[in-house]
JSON list of C-alpha atoms in Angstrom, two decimals:
[
{"chain": "K", "resi": 231, "resn": "UNK", "atom": "CA", "xyz": [3.68, -8.53, -0.30]},
{"chain": "K", "resi": 232, "resn": "UNK", "atom": "CA", "xyz": [1.19, -10.28, 2.49]},
{"chain": "K", "resi": 233, "resn": "UNK", "atom": "CA", "xyz": [-1.86, -11.28, 3.34]},
{"chain": "K", "resi": 234, "resn": "UNK", "atom": "CA", "xyz": [-3.98, -12.13, 6.31]},
{"chain": "K", "resi": 235, "resn": "UNK", "atom": "CA", "xyz": [-7.30, -13.61, 4.93]},
{"chain": "K", "resi": 236, "resn": "UNK", "atom": "CA", "xyz": [-7.93, -16.50, 6.23]},
{"chain": "K", "resi": 237, "resn": "UNK", "atom": "CA", "xyz": [-8.98, -19.58, 4.25]},
{"chain": "K", "resi": 238, "resn": "UNK", "atom": "CA", "xyz": [-8.40, -17.99, 0.22]},
{"chain": "K", "resi": 239, "resn": "UNK", "atom": "CA", "xyz": [-5.60, -15.99, -0.53]},
{"chain": "K", "resi": 240, "resn": "UNK", "atom": "CA", "xyz": [-6.45, -13.01, -2.55]},
{"chain": "K", "resi": 241, "resn": "UNK", "atom": "CA", "xyz": [-4.31, -13.09, -5.77]},
{"chain": "K", "resi": 242, "resn": "UNK", "atom": "CA", "xyz": [-6.35, -11.18, -8.15]},
{"chain": "K", "resi": 243, "resn": "UNK", "atom": "CA", "xyz": [-6.14, -7.94, -6.03]},
{"chain": "K", "resi": 244, "resn": "UNK", "atom": "CA", "xyz": [-2.82, -8.26, -5.08]},
{"chain": "K", "resi": 245, "resn": "UNK", "atom": "CA", "xyz": [-2.48, -9.28, -9.02]},
{"chain": "K", "resi": 246, "resn": "UNK", "atom": "CA", "xyz": [-4.25, -5.55, -9.14]},
{"chain": "K", "resi": 247, "resn": "UNK", "atom": "CA", "xyz": [-2.32, -4.05, -6.75]},
{"chain": "K", "resi": 248, "resn": "UNK", "atom": "CA", "xyz": [1.07, -5.36, -8.52]},
{"chain": "K", "resi": 249, "resn": "UNK", "atom": "CA", "xyz": [-0.02, -4.44, -11.69]},
{"chain": "K", "resi": 250, "resn": "UNK", "atom": "CA", "xyz": [-1.00, -0.23, -10.73]},
{"chain": "K", "resi": 251, "resn": "UNK", "atom": "CA", "xyz": [2.43, -0.06, -8.59]},
{"chain": "K", "resi": 252, "resn": "UNK", "atom": "CA", "xyz": [4.00, -1.54, -11.56]},
{"chain": "K", "resi": 253, "resn": "UNK", "atom": "CA", "xyz": [2.58, 0.76, -13.72]},
{"chain": "K", "resi": 254, "resn": "UNK", "atom": "CA", "xyz": [3.80, 3.89, -12.12]},
{"chain": "K", "resi": 255, "resn": "UNK", "atom": "CA", "xyz": [6.83, 2.66, -11.78]},
{"chain": "K", "resi": 256, "resn": "UNK", "atom": "CA", "xyz": [7.18, 2.94, -15.43]},
{"chain": "K", "resi": 257, "resn": "UNK", "atom": "CA", "xyz": [5.46, 5.98, -15.93]},
{"chain": "K", "resi": 258, "resn": "UNK", "atom": "CA", "xyz": [7.97, 9.25, -17.03]},
{"chain": "K", "resi": 259, "resn": "UNK", "atom": "CA", "xyz": [5.28, 11.58, -15.10]},
{"chain": "K", "resi": 260, "resn": "UNK", "atom": "CA", "xyz": [5.74, 9.25, -12.13]},
{"chain": "K", "resi": 261, "resn": "UNK", "atom": "CA", "xyz": [9.56, 8.84, -12.47]},
{"chain": "K", "resi": 262, "resn": "UNK", "atom": "CA", "xyz": [10.49, 12.38, -12.73]},
{"chain": "K", "resi": 263, "resn": "UNK", "atom": "CA", "xyz": [8.12, 13.53, -9.29]},
{"chain": "K", "resi": 264, "resn": "UNK", "atom": "CA", "xyz": [9.94, 10.42, -7.13]},
{"chain": "K", "resi": 265, "resn": "UNK", "atom": "CA", "xyz": [12.78, 12.08, -8.79]},
{"chain": "K", "resi": 266, "resn": "UNK", "atom": "CA", "xyz": [12.57, 14.89, -7.02]},
{"chain": "K", "resi": 267, "resn": "UNK", "atom": "CA", "xyz": [12.94, 13.29, -3.63]},
{"chain": "K", "resi": 268, "resn": "UNK", "atom": "CA", "xyz": [16.65, 12.71, -4.07]},
{"chain": "K", "resi": 269, "resn": "UNK", "atom": "CA", "xyz": [16.53, 9.18, -3.02]},
{"chain": "K", "resi": 270, "resn": "UNK", "atom": "CA", "xyz": [17.08, 6.03, -5.51]},
{"chain": "K", "resi": 271, "resn": "UNK", "atom": "CA", "xyz": [14.05, 3.52, -4.70]},
{"chain": "K", "resi": 272, "resn": "UNK", "atom": "CA", "xyz": [10.77, 3.33, -3.24]},
{"chain": "K", "resi": 273, "resn": "UNK", "atom": "CA", "xyz": [10.11, -0.17, -1.45]},
{"chain": "K", "resi": 274, "resn": "UNK", "atom": "CA", "xyz": [6.71, -0.83, -1.28]},
{"chain": "K", "resi": 275, "resn": "UNK", "atom": "CA", "xyz": [5.26, -3.34, 1.58]},
{"chain": "K", "resi": 276, "resn": "UNK", "atom": "CA", "xyz": [1.83, -4.33, 1.01]},
{"chain": "K", "resi": 277, "resn": "UNK", "atom": "CA", "xyz": [-0.92, -6.26, 3.22]},
{"chain": "K", "resi": 278, "resn": "UNK", "atom": "CA", "xyz": [-4.35, -6.79, 2.09]},
{"chain": "K", "resi": 279, "resn": "UNK", "atom": "CA", "xyz": [-5.87, -7.62, 5.59]},
{"chain": "K", "resi": 280, "resn": "UNK", "atom": "CA", "xyz": [-9.28, -9.50, 5.87]},
{"chain": "K", "resi": 281, "resn": "UNK", "atom": "CA", "xyz": [-12.35, -7.51, 7.11]},
{"chain": "K", "resi": 282, "resn": "UNK", "atom": "CA", "xyz": [-12.02, -8.10, 11.40]},
{"chain": "K", "resi": 283, "resn": "UNK", "atom": "CA", "xyz": [-8.19, -7.72, 11.13]},
{"chain": "K", "resi": 284, "resn": "UNK", "atom": "CA", "xyz": [-8.03, -4.48, 8.95]},
{"chain": "K", "resi": 285, "resn": "UNK", "atom": "CA", "xyz": [-9.66, -2.53, 11.61]},
{"chain": "K", "resi": 286, "resn": "UNK", "atom": "CA", "xyz": [-7.17, -0.34, 12.28]},
{"chain": "K", "resi": 287, "resn": "UNK", "atom": "CA", "xyz": [-4.80, 0.70, 9.13]},
{"chain": "K", "resi": 288, "resn": "UNK", "atom": "CA", "xyz": [-1.53, 1.53, 8.99]},
{"chain": "K", "resi": 289, "resn": "UNK", "atom": "CA", "xyz": [2.01, 2.63, 7.80]},
{"chain": "K", "resi": 290, "resn": "UNK", "atom": "CA", "xyz": [5.51, 2.63, 8.30]},
{"chain": "K", "resi": 291, "resn": "UNK", "atom": "CA", "xyz": [7.51, 5.25, 6.35]},
{"chain": "K", "resi": 292, "resn": "UNK", "atom": "CA", "xyz": [11.29, 4.32, 6.72]},
{"chain": "K", "resi": 293, "resn": "UNK", "atom": "CA", "xyz": [14.63, 5.48, 5.18]},
{"chain": "K", "resi": 294, "resn": "UNK", "atom": "CA", "xyz": [17.04, 2.55, 4.91]},
{"chain": "K", "resi": 295, "resn": "UNK", "atom": "CA", "xyz": [20.20, 3.88, 3.39]},
{"chain": "K", "resi": 296, "resn": "UNK", "atom": "CA", "xyz": [19.32, 4.25, -0.40]},
{"chain": "K", "resi": 297, "resn": "UNK", "atom": "CA", "xyz": [15.85, 3.07, -0.15]},
{"chain": "K", "resi": 298, "resn": "UNK", "atom": "CA", "xyz": [12.92, 4.73, 1.60]},
{"chain": "K", "resi": 299, "resn": "UNK", "atom": "CA", "xyz": [10.45, 2.02, 3.05]},
{"chain": "K", "resi": 300, "resn": "UNK", "atom": "CA", "xyz": [6.69, 1.50, 3.04]},
{"chain": "K", "resi": 301, "resn": "UNK", "atom": "CA", "xyz": [4.67, -0.43, 4.85]},
{"chain": "K", "resi": 302, "resn": "UNK", "atom": "CA", "xyz": [1.12, -0.38, 4.37]},
{"chain": "K", "resi": 303, "resn": "UNK", "atom": "CA", "xyz": [-2.78, -2.56, 4.96]},
{"chain": "K", "resi": 304, "resn": "UNK", "atom": "CA", "xyz": [-5.79, -3.04, 2.70]},
{"chain": "K", "resi": 305, "resn": "UNK", "atom": "CA", "xyz": [-8.15, -3.76, 3.48]},
{"chain": "K", "resi": 306, "resn": "UNK", "atom": "CA", "xyz": [-9.14, -7.13, 0.78]},
{"chain": "K", "resi": 307, "resn": "UNK", "atom": "CA", "xyz": [-11.84, -6.83, -1.21]},
{"chain": "K", "resi": 308, "resn": "UNK", "atom": "CA", "xyz": [-14.42, -9.61, -1.15]},
{"chain": "K", "resi": 309, "resn": "UNK", "atom": "CA", "xyz": [-15.00, -9.47, -5.00]},
{"chain": "K", "resi": 310, "resn": "UNK", "atom": "CA", "xyz": [-12.43, -11.20, -7.43]},
{"chain": "K", "resi": 311, "resn": "UNK", "atom": "CA", "xyz": [-13.07, -9.33, -11.04]},
{"chain": "K", "resi": 312, "resn": "UNK", "atom": "CA", "xyz": [-10.81, -7.58, -12.86]},
{"chain": "K", "resi": 313, "resn": "UNK", "atom": "CA", "xyz": [-13.02, -4.74, -13.53]},
{"chain": "K", "resi": 314, "resn": "UNK", "atom": "CA", "xyz": [-13.88, -3.90, -9.55]},
{"chain": "K", "resi": 315, "resn": "UNK", "atom": "CA", "xyz": [-10.45, -5.08, -8.13]},
{"chain": "K", "resi": 316, "resn": "UNK", "atom": "CA", "xyz": [-8.44, -3.02, -10.87]},
{"chain": "K", "resi": 317, "resn": "UNK", "atom": "CA", "xyz": [-10.54, 0.79, -9.28]},
{"chain": "K", "resi": 318, "resn": "UNK", "atom": "CA", "xyz": [-9.58, -0.04, -6.14]},
{"chain": "K", "resi": 319, "resn": "UNK", "atom": "CA", "xyz": [-6.19, -0.84, -6.69]},
{"chain": "K", "resi": 320, "resn": "UNK", "atom": "CA", "xyz": [-5.51, 2.62, -7.91]},
{"chain": "K", "resi": 321, "resn": "UNK", "atom": "CA", "xyz": [-7.08, 4.04, -5.15]},
{"chain": "K", "resi": 322, "resn": "UNK", "atom": "CA", "xyz": [-5.23, 2.39, -2.16]},
{"chain": "K", "resi": 323, "resn": "UNK", "atom": "CA", "xyz": [-1.84, 2.86, -4.38]},
{"chain": "K", "resi": 324, "resn": "UNK", "atom": "CA", "xyz": [-2.37, 6.13, -5.27]},
{"chain": "K", "resi": 325, "resn": "UNK", "atom": "CA", "xyz": [-3.23, 6.69, -1.12]},
{"chain": "K", "resi": 326, "resn": "UNK", "atom": "CA", "xyz": [-0.20, 4.94, -0.12]},
{"chain": "K", "resi": 327, "resn": "UNK", "atom": "CA", "xyz": [1.77, 7.68, -2.32]},
{"chain": "K", "resi": 328, "resn": "UNK", "atom": "CA", "xyz": [-0.20, 10.05, -1.07]},
{"chain": "K", "resi": 329, "resn": "UNK", "atom": "CA", "xyz": [1.22, 9.75, 2.18]},
{"chain": "K", "resi": 330, "resn": "UNK", "atom": "CA", "xyz": [4.60, 8.83, 1.71]},
{"chain": "K", "resi": 331, "resn": "UNK", "atom": "CA", "xyz": [4.61, 12.49, -0.32]},
{"chain": "K", "resi": 332, "resn": "UNK", "atom": "CA", "xyz": [3.80, 14.18, 2.92]},
{"chain": "K", "resi": 333, "resn": "UNK", "atom": "CA", "xyz": [6.23, 12.64, 5.05]},
{"chain": "K", "resi": 334, "resn": "UNK", "atom": "CA", "xyz": [8.86, 13.76, 2.54]},
{"chain": "K", "resi": 335, "resn": "UNK", "atom": "CA", "xyz": [7.35, 16.74, 1.44]},
{"chain": "K", "resi": 336, "resn": "UNK", "atom": "CA", "xyz": [6.78, 15.97, -2.31]},
{"chain": "K", "resi": 337, "resn": "UNK", "atom": "CA", "xyz": [4.36, 18.23, -4.84]},
{"chain": "K", "resi": 338, "resn": "UNK", "atom": "CA", "xyz": [1.19, 16.69, -5.47]},
{"chain": "K", "resi": 339, "resn": "UNK", "atom": "CA", "xyz": [1.15, 13.64, -7.43]},
{"chain": "K", "resi": 340, "resn": "UNK", "atom": "CA", "xyz": [1.31, 12.64, -11.03]},
{"chain": "K", "resi": 341, "resn": "UNK", "atom": "CA", "xyz": [-2.03, 11.50, -12.39]},
{"chain": "K", "resi": 342, "resn": "UNK", "atom": "CA", "xyz": [-2.38, 8.19, -12.81]},
{"chain": "K", "resi": 343, "resn": "UNK", "atom": "CA", "xyz": [-1.54, 7.07, -16.50]},
{"chain": "K", "resi": 344, "resn": "UNK", "atom": "CA", "xyz": [-4.37, 4.89, -18.38]},
{"chain": "K", "resi": 345, "resn": "UNK", "atom": "CA", "xyz": [-3.66, 1.24, -17.19]},
{"chain": "K", "resi": 346, "resn": "UNK", "atom": "CA", "xyz": [-3.65, -1.86, -19.76]},
{"chain": "K", "resi": 347, "resn": "UNK", "atom": "CA", "xyz": [-6.39, -4.23, -19.00]},
{"chain": "K", "resi": 348, "resn": "UNK", "atom": "CA", "xyz": [-5.53, -6.67, -16.06]},
{"chain": "K", "resi": 349, "resn": "UNK", "atom": "CA", "xyz": [-5.66, -10.22, -17.16]},
{"chain": "K", "resi": 350, "resn": "UNK", "atom": "CA", "xyz": [-8.87, -12.54, -16.08]},
{"chain": "K", "resi": 351, "resn": "UNK", "atom": "CA", "xyz": [-6.86, -14.78, -14.88]},
{"chain": "K", "resi": 352, "resn": "UNK", "atom": "CA", "xyz": [-4.34, -13.11, -11.97]},
{"chain": "K", "resi": 353, "resn": "UNK", "atom": "CA", "xyz": [-1.37, -15.33, -12.16]},
{"chain": "K", "resi": 354, "resn": "UNK", "atom": "CA", "xyz": [0.29, -16.54, -8.76]},
{"chain": "K", "resi": 355, "resn": "UNK", "atom": "CA", "xyz": [2.57, -13.77, -6.67]},
{"chain": "K", "resi": 356, "resn": "UNK", "atom": "CA", "xyz": [4.49, -14.95, -4.07]},
{"chain": "K", "resi": 357, "resn": "UNK", "atom": "CA", "xyz": [2.29, -13.66, -1.01]},
{"chain": "K", "resi": 358, "resn": "UNK", "atom": "CA", "xyz": [3.58, -14.43, 2.19]},
{"chain": "K", "resi": 359, "resn": "UNK", "atom": "CA", "xyz": [0.29, -15.41, 4.52]},
{"chain": "K", "resi": 360, "resn": "UNK", "atom": "CA", "xyz": [-0.48, -14.97, 8.11]},
{"chain": "K", "resi": 361, "resn": "UNK", "atom": "CA", "xyz": [-3.11, -15.85, 10.22]},
{"chain": "K", "resi": 362, "resn": "UNK", "atom": "CA", "xyz": [-3.47, -13.14, 12.98]},
{"chain": "K", "resi": 363, "resn": "UNK", "atom": "CA", "xyz": [-5.34, -14.24, 15.99]},
{"chain": "K", "resi": 364, "resn": "UNK", "atom": "CA", "xyz": [-9.02, -12.88, 16.18]},
{"chain": "K", "resi": 365, "resn": "UNK", "atom": "CA", "xyz": [-9.20, -10.31, 19.37]},
{"chain": "K", "resi": 366, "resn": "UNK", "atom": "CA", "xyz": [-11.06, -10.87, 22.57]},
{"chain": "K", "resi": 367, "resn": "UNK", "atom": "CA", "xyz": [-15.05, -9.34, 22.38]},
{"chain": "K", "resi": 368, "resn": "UNK", "atom": "CA", "xyz": [-15.58, -6.80, 20.05]},
{"chain": "K", "resi": 369, "resn": "UNK", "atom": "CA", "xyz": [-13.38, -4.16, 18.58]},
{"chain": "K", "resi": 370, "resn": "UNK", "atom": "CA", "xyz": [-14.66, -0.19, 17.52]},
{"chain": "K", "resi": 371, "resn": "UNK", "atom": "CA", "xyz": [-13.95, 0.41, 13.65]},
{"chain": "K", "resi": 372, "resn": "UNK", "atom": "CA", "xyz": [-12.11, 2.48, 13.26]},
{"chain": "K", "resi": 373, "resn": "UNK", "atom": "CA", "xyz": [-11.24, 5.15, 10.20]},
{"chain": "K", "resi": 374, "resn": "UNK", "atom": "CA", "xyz": [-7.58, 5.26, 8.43]},
{"chain": "K", "resi": 375, "resn": "UNK", "atom": "CA", "xyz": [-5.11, 7.07, 10.33]},
{"chain": "K", "resi": 376, "resn": "UNK", "atom": "CA", "xyz": [-3.39, 10.66, 9.52]},
{"chain": "K", "resi": 377, "resn": "UNK", "atom": "CA", "xyz": [-0.35, 11.05, 9.51]},
{"chain": "K", "resi": 378, "resn": "UNK", "atom": "CA", "xyz": [0.43, 12.54, 12.20]},
{"chain": "K", "resi": 379, "resn": "UNK", "atom": "CA", "xyz": [-1.10, 9.24, 14.31]},
{"chain": "K", "resi": 380, "resn": "UNK", "atom": "CA", "xyz": [1.19, 7.26, 12.43]},
{"chain": "K", "resi": 381, "resn": "UNK", "atom": "CA", "xyz": [4.08, 9.23, 13.79]},
{"chain": "K", "resi": 382, "resn": "UNK", "atom": "CA", "xyz": [2.84, 9.96, 17.25]},
{"chain": "K", "resi": 383, "resn": "UNK", "atom": "CA", "xyz": [2.47, 6.01, 17.47]},
{"chain": "K", "resi": 384, "resn": "UNK", "atom": "CA", "xyz": [6.34, 4.75, 16.08]},
{"chain": "K", "resi": 385, "resn": "UNK", "atom": "CA", "xyz": [7.62, 7.99, 18.40]},
{"chain": "K", "resi": 386, "resn": "UNK", "atom": "CA", "xyz": [11.34, 8.40, 17.68]},
{"chain": "K", "resi": 387, "resn": "UNK", "atom": "CA", "xyz": [11.43, 5.11, 16.22]},
{"chain": "K", "resi": 388, "resn": "UNK", "atom": "CA", "xyz": [10.83, 6.53, 12.54]},
{"chain": "K", "resi": 389, "resn": "UNK", "atom": "CA", "xyz": [11.34, 10.36, 12.42]},
{"chain": "K", "resi": 390, "resn": "UNK", "atom": "CA", "xyz": [10.32, 11.84, 9.64]},
{"chain": "K", "resi": 391, "resn": "UNK", "atom": "CA", "xyz": [11.23, 11.66, 6.13]},
{"chain": "K", "resi": 392, "resn": "UNK", "atom": "CA", "xyz": [13.83, 14.00, 4.43]}
]
């Protein structure tokens, strides 16, 4: 997990993202769904970016030996209230797995299981911090990239996962 948010770490959001991932990882339906991939492991890397850094979301999905390595960016929210963060985290994580699903040709995602409550005080997580240099001038906001756009961007370096 990483962040480009300056001045404060979005610890509560990172905890919410981790909470969702761990819940999905332990769910029998999600385990059956992933087993259809034929790949034993999926390593998910997430970077929560500050508002100005998250103008162009990205994804990098590669099969490396016996695992899929999928790295995504997501926007860090302006709130730190768990009741608001968990639905955002569910949306982001399932969106990430939707991209992985499409790249690998897997069936539809299973439903999200009931999530246990996230503690009011998010525990400290190991999060890598990196400040990005500001862009000169205004940058036009972009929407989410399609899988095709991501594959075109990475070219031959990241062939589709099969």
